[in-house]
Short mmCIF file of C-alpha atoms in Angstrom, two decimals:
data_model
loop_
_atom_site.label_atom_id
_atom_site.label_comp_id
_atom_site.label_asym_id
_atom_site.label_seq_id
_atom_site.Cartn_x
_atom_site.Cartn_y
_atom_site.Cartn_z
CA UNK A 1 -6.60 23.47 -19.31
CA UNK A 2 -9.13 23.94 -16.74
CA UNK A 3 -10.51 21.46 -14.47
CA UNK A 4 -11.78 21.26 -11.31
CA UNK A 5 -9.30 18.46 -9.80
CA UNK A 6 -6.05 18.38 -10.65
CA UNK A 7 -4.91 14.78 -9.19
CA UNK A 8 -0.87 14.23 -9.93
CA UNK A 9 0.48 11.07 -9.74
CA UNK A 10 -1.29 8.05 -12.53
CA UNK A 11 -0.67 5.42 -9.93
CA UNK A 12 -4.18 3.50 -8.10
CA UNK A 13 -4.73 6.04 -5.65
CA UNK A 14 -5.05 8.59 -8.07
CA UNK A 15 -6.84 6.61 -10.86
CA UNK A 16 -9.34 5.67 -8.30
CA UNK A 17 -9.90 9.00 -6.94
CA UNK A 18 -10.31 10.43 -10.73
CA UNK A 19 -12.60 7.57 -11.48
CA UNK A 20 -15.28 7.91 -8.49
CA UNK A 21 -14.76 11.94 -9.16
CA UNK A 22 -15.76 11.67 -12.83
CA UNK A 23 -18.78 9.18 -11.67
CA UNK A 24 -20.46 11.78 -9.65
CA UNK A 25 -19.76 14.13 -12.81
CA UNK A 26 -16.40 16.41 -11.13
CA UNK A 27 -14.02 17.05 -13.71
CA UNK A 28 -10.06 15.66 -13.01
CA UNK A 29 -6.92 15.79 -15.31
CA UNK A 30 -4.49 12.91 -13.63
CA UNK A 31 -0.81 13.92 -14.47
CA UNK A 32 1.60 10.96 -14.79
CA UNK A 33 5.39 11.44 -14.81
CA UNK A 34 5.79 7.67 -16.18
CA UNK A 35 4.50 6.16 -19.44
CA UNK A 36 1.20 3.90 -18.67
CA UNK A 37 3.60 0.89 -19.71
CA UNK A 38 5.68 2.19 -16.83
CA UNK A 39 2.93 2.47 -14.43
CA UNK A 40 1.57 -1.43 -15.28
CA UNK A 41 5.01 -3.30 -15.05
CA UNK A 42 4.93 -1.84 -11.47
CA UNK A 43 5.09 -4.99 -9.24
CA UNK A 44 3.36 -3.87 -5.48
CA UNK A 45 0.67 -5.49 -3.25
CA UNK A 46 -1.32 -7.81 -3.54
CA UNK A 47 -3.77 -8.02 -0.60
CA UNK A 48 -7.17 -5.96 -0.53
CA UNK A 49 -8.90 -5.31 2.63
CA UNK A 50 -12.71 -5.73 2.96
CA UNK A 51 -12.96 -1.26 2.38
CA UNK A 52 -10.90 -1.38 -0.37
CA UNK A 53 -12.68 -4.14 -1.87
CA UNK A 54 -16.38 -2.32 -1.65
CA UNK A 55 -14.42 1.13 -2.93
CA UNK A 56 -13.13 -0.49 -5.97
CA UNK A 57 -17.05 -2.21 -6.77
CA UNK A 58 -18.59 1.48 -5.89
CA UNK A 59 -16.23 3.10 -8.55
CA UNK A 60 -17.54 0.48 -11.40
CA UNK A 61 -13.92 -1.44 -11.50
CA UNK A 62 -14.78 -4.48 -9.60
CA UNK A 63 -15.93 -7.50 -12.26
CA UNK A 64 -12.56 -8.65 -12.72
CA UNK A 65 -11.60 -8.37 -9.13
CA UNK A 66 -14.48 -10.45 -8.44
CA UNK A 67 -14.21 -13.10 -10.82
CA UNK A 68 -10.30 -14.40 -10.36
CA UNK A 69 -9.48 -12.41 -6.91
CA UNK A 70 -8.91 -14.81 -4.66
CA UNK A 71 -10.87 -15.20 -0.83
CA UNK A 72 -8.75 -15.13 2.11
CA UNK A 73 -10.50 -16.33 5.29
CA UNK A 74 -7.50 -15.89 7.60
CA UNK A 75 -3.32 -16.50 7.67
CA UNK A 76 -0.72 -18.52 9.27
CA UNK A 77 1.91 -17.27 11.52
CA UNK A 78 4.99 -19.72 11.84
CA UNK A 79 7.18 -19.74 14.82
CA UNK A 80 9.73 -22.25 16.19
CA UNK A 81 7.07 -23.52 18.56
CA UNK A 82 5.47 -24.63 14.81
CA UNK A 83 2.71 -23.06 12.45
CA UNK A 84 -0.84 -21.64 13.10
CA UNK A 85 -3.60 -20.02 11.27
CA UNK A 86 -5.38 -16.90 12.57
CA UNK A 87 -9.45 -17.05 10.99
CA UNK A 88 -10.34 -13.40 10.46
CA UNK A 89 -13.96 -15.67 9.52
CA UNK A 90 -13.93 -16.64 13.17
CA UNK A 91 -13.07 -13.65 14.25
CA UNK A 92 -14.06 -11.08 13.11
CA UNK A 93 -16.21 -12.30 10.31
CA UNK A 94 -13.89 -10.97 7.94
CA UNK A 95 -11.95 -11.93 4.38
CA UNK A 96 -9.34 -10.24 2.56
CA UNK A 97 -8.73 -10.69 -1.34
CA UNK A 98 -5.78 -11.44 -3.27
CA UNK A 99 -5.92 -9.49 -6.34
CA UNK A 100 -2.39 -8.06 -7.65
CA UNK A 101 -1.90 -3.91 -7.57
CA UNK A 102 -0.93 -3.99 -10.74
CA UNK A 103 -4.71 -5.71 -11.78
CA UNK A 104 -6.05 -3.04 -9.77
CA UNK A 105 -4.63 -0.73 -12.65
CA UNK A 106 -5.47 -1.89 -15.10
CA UNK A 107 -9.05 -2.11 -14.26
CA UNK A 108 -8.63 1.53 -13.57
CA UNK A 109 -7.31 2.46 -16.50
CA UNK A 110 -9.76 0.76 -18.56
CA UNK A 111 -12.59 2.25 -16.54
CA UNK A 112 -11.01 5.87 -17.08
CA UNK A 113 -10.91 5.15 -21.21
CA UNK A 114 -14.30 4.14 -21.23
CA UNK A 115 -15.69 7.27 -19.65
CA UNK A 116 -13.10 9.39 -21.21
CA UNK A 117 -11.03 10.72 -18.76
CA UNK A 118 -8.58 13.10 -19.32
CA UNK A 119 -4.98 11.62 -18.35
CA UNK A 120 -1.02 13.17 -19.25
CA UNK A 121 1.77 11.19 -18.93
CA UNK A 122 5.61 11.91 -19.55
CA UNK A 123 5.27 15.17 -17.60
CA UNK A 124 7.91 17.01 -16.02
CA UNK A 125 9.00 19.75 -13.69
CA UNK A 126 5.66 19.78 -11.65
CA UNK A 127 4.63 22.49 -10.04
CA UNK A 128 1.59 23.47 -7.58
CA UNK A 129 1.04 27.46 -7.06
CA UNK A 130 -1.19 29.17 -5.02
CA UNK A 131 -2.09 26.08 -3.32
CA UNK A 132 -3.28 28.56 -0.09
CA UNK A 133 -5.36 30.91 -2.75
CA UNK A 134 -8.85 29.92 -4.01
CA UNK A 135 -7.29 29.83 -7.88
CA UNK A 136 -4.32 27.14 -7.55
CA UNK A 137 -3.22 25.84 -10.79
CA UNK A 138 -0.68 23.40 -12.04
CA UNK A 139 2.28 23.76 -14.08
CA UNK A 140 4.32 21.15 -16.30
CA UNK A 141 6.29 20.44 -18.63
CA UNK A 142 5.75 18.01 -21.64
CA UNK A 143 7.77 17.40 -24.62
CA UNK A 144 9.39 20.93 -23.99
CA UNK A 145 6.74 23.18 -23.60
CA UNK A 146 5.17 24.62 -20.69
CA UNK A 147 1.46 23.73 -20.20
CA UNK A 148 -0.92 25.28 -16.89
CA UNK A 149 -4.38 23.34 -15.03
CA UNK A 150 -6.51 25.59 -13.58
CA UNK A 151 -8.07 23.72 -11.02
CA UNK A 152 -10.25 24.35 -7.48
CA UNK A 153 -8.32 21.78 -5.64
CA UNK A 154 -5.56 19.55 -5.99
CA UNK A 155 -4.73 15.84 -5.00
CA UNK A 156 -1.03 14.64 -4.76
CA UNK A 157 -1.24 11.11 -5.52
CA UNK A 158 2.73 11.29 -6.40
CA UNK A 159 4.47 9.33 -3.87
CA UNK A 160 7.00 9.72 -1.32
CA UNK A 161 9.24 11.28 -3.85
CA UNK A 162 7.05 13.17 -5.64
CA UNK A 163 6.30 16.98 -5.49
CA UNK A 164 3.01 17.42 -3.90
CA UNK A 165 4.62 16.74 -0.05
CA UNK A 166 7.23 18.91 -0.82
CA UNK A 167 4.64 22.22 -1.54
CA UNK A 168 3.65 22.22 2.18
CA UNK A 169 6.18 24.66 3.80
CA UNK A 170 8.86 23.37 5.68
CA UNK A 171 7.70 24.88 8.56
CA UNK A 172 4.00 23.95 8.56
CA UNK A 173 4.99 20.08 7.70
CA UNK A 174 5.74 17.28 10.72
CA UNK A 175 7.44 14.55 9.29
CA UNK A 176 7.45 11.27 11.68
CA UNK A 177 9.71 8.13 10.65
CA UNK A 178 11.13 5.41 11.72
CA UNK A 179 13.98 3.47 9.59
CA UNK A 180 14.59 -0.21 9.53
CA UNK A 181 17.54 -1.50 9.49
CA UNK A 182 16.46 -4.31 7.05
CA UNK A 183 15.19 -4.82 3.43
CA UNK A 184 12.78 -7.18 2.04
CA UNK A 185 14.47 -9.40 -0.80
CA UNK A 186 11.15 -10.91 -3.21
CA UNK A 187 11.14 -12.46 -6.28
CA UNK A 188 7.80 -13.22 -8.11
CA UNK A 189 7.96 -16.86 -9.51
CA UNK A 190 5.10 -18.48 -11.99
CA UNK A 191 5.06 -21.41 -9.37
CA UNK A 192 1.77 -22.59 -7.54
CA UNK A 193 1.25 -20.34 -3.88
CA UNK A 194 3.59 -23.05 -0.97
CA UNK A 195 0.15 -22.75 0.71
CA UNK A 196 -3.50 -21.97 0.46
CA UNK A 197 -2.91 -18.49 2.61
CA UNK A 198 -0.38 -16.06 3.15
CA UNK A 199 2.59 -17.77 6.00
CA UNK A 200 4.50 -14.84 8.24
CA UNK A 201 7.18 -16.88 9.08
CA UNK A 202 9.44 -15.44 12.37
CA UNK A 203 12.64 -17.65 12.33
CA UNK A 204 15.92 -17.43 13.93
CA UNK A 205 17.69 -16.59 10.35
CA UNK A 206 15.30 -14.33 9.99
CA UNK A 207 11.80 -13.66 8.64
CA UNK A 208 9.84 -14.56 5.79
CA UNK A 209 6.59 -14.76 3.68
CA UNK A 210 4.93 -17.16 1.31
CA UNK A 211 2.65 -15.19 -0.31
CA UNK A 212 0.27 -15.08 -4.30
CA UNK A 213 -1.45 -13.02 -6.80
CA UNK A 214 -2.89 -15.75 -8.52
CA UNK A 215 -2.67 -19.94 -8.78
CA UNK A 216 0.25 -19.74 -10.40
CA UNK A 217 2.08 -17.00 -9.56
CA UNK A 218 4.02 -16.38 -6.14
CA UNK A 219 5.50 -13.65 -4.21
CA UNK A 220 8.12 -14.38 -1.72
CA UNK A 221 10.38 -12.58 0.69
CA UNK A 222 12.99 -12.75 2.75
CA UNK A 223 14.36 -10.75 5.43
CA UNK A 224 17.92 -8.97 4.65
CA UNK A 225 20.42 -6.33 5.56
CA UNK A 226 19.01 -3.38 4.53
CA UNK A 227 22.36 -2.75 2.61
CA UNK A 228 22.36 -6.43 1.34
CA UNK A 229 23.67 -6.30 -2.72
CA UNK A 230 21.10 -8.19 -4.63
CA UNK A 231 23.59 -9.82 -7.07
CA UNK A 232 24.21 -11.69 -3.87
CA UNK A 233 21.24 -13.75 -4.29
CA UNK A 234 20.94 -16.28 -6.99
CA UNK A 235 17.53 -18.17 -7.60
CA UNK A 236 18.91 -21.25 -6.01
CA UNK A 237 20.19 -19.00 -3.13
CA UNK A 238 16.75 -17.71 -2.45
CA UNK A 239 14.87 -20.67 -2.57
CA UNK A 240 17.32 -22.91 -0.28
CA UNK A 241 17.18 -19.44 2.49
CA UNK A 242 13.24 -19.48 1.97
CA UNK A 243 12.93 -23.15 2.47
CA UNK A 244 14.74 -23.09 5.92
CA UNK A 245 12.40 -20.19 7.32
CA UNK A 246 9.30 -21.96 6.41
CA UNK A 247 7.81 -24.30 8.25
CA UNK A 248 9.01 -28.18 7.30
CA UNK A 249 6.10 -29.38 5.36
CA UNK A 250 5.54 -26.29 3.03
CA UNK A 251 9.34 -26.73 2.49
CA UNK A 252 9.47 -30.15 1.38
CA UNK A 253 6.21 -29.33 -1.06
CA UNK A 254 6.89 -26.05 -2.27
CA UNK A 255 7.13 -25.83 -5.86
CA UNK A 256 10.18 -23.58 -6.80
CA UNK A 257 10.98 -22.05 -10.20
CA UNK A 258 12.75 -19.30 -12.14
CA UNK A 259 11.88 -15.53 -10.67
CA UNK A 260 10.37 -13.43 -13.18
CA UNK A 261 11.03 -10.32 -11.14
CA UNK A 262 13.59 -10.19 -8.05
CA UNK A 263 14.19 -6.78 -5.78
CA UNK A 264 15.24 -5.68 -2.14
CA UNK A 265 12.62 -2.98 -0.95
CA UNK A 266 13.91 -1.35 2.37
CA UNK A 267 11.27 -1.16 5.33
CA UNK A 268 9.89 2.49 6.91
CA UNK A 269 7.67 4.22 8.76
CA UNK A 270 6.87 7.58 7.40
CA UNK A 271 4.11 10.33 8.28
CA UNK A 272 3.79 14.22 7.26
CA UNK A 273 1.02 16.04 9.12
CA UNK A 274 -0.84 17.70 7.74
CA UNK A 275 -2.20 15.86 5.06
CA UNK A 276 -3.69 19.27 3.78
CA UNK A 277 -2.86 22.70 3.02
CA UNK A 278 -4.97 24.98 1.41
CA UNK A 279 -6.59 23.21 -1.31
CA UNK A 280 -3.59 20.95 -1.46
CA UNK A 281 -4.58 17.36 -0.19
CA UNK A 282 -2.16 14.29 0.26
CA UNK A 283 -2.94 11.12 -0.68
CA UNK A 284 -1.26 7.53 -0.01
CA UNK A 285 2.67 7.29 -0.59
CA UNK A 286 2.79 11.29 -0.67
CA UNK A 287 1.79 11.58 2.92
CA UNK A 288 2.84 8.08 4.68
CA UNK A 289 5.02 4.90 4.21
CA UNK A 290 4.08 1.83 6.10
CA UNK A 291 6.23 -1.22 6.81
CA UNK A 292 4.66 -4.14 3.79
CA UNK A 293 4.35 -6.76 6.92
CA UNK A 294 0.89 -5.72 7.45
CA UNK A 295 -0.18 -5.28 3.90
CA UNK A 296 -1.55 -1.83 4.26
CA UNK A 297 0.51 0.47 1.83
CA UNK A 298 -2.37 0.16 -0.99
CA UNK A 299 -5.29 0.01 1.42
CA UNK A 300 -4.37 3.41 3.35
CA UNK A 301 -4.14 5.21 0.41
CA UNK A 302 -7.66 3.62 -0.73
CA UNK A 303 -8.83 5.15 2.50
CA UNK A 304 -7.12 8.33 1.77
CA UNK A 305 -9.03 8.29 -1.46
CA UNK A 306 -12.63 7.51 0.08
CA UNK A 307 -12.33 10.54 2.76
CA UNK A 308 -11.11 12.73 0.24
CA UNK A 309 -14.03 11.69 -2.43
CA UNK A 310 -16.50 12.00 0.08
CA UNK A 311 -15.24 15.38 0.97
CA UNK A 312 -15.20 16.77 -2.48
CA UNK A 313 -18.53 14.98 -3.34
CA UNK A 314 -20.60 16.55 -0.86
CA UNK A 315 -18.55 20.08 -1.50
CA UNK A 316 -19.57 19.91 -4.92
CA UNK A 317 -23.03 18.40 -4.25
CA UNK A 318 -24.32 20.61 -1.37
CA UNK A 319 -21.86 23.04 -0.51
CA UNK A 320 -21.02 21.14 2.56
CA UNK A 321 -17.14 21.86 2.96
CA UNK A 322 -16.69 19.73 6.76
CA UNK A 323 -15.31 17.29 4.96
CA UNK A 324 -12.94 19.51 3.03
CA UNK A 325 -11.75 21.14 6.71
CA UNK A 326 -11.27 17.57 8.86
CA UNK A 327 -9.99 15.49 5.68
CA UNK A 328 -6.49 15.92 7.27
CA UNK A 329 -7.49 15.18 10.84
CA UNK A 330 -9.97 12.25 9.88
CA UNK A 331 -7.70 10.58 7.48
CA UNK A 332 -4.44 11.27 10.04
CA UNK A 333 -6.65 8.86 12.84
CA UNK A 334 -6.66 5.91 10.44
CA UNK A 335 -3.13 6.13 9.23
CA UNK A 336 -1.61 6.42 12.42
CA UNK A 337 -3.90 3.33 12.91
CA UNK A 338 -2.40 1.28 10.36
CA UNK A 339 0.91 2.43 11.16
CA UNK A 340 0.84 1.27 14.33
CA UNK A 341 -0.56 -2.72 13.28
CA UNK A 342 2.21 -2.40 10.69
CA UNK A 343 4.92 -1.66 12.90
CA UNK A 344 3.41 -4.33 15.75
CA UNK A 345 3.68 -7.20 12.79
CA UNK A 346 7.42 -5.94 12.31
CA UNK A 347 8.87 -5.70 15.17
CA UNK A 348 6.83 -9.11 16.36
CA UNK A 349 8.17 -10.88 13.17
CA UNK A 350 12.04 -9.61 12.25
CA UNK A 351 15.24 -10.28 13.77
CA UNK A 352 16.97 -6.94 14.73
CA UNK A 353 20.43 -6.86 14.57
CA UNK A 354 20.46 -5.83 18.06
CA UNK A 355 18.22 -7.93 19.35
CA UNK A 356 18.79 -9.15 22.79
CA UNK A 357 17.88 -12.46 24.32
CA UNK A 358 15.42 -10.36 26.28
CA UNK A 359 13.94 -8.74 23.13
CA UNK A 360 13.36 -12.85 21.35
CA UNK A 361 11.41 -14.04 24.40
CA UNK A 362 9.17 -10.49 23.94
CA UNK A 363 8.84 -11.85 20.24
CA UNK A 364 7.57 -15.31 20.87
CA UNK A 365 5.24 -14.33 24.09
CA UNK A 366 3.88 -12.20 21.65
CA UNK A 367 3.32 -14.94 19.49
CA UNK A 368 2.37 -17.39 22.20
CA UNK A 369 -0.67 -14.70 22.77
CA UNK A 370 -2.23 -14.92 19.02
CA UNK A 371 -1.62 -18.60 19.78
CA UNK A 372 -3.78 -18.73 23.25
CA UNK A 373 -5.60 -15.67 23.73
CA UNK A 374 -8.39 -15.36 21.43
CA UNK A 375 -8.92 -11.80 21.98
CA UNK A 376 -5.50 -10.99 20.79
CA UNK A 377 -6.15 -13.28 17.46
CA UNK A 378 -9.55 -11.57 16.90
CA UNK A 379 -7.24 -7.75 17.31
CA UNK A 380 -4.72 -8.99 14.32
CA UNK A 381 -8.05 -10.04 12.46
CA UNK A 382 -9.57 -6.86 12.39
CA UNK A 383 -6.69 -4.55 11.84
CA UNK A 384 -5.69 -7.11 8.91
CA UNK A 385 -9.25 -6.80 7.51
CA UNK A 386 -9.03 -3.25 8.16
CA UNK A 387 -10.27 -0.52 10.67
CA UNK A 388 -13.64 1.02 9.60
CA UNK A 389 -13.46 4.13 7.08
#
């Protein structure tokens, strides 16, 4: 095949990026190593910063989103001292939306039919040549034979563990990370939200979050060892360990239920520089992980995928490649951004296991701050919204 983006990895960074390519009339081929089944069941985020939200309704996916997404004017933070709400409205004039990942998807992928976009799953053995040359191509493997994409440039949308990270030489790559030494155990539950917006809940047993996609489904989490077994955990076990980290009267109303889906998901900090070589680009998971306490794992790659678009648009349009040559550099400035507000919500909100009494009165004057200082509630409220693209 030839093409003139080859974008690997199927998952919404690389649907959107093929989708608001093909719009402007640049040819992709997306290659998928999962089945689109696969790719749907996929339960991640569901919080959509005010960017991601005007991305999605630029790229033609954004009825649904609009019609059953739901507002978020602000959040509460919950702290032995008792609960408050932070008002990204007051603050910042801001909203988030609720609308599931795996919604976002869908839309996608119903976009992509309708315009006929050209999409592989069930690939294997991956491989990106000549990514320094001004001919790279793709190579892969489907049902036993070996097919090739001639391309001008290619996206790696594939994830932490995909292949795309892994084409940058060893020593041209800088790979930053930090490790937590605890998981997040959710379950998703067809029960009404405990509350009417997201609760961060820091608690001496640890921390917690009461959080949607929709009216009647919820997504919970607890704070675990990061080595935690998860046939530890019984329904009735999570719910009675959630209930004593929330605050008293979302515990005594919470409606509780069987889990439709229940996982531990270990916390990190990951980020490879650069996020190009060549006419190799990162994007999202493939070039940086983020802790989910700030709910920024979707919306940096969404950023990833608007400086990149922009790039390629105006290199296609006019010729112009500056946005080709600082995509790396420009993108790098907002990730380390978000990284940063995601690791401040985590280390404000978790107990570490070798936390000192010191350490827990750093935790709750921290708190105290967002509590009394409206300048440090209006600095949560616009990193939560998002930084500017």
């Amino acid at each position: 095949m030839r093409t003139q983006v080859a974008i690997i990895g199927g998952g919404p960074s690389g649907l959107l990026l093929s989708q608001l390519l093909n719009r402007e009339g640049i040819e992709t081929v997306v290659l998928e190593r999962k089945t689109r089944d696969y790719v749907l069941s996929r339960i991640r985020a569901g919080v959509l910063e005010q960017g991601t939200v005007r991305l999605l309704r630029h790229a033609g996916v954004g009825g649904r989103m609009d019609e059953i997404g739901l507002p978020h004017d602000g959040c509460y933070l919950s702290t032995v001292e008792g609960k408050f709400h932070v008002s990204f409205r007051d603050m910042v004039n801001g909203q988030v939306l609720v609308y599931g990942q795996t919604e976002v998807t869908r839309d996608l992928y119903d976009a992509q039919d309708a315009i006929g976009a050209t999409h592989v799953h069930e690939v294997e053995d991956v491989e990106i040549h000549d990514a320094e040359s001004e001919h790279p191509y793709v190579t892969y493997r489907k049902e036993g034979k070996k097919h090739r994409v001639y391309c001008d440039y290619v996206a790696g949308c594939d994830g932490f563990h995909g292949v795309s990270r892994q084409t940058i030489p060893a020593g041209v790559r800088r790979e930053f990370e930090r490790v937590y030494p605890f998981g997040w155990l959710g379950i998703l539950s067809e029960t009404a939200p405990a509350a009417d917006e997201l609760i961060y809940a820091n608690h001496p047993r640890g921390f917690a979050l009461a959080s949607m996609r929709n009216e009647r489904l919820s997504r919970y989490y607890v704070q675990v060892p990061a080595d935690e077994p998860i046939e530890k955990w019984t329904d009735e076990a999570f719910w009675d360990e959630l209930r004593r980290r929330l605050p008293d009267d979302v515990a005594e109303t919470m409606e509780t239920g069987p889990s439709i889906e229940k996982s531990i998901a270990p916390l990190r900090s990951f980020v490879c520089e650069p996020m190009r070589h060549g006419r190799l680009f990162l994007v999202g998971d493939a070039a940086h992980i983020v802790p989910p306490t700030g709910a920024k794992g979707l919306n940096l790659a969404v950023g990833d995928v608007h400086y990149l678009y922009e790039a390629l648009r105006r290199w296609y349009r006019d010729g112009d490649a500056e946005g080709i040559d600082s995509y790396s550099a420009t993108a790098l400035k907002r990730v380390w951004g978000a990284m940063r507000f995601s690791w401040w919500m985590t280390s404000m909100l978790h107990r570490f296991p070798d936390q000192s009494e010191f350490d827990q009165r750093m935790q709750e004057s921290e708190l105290r701050q967002l509590i009394t200082v409206p300048s440090a509630r209006a600095t949560m409220a616009q990193n939560y919204v998002g930084l500017p693209y």
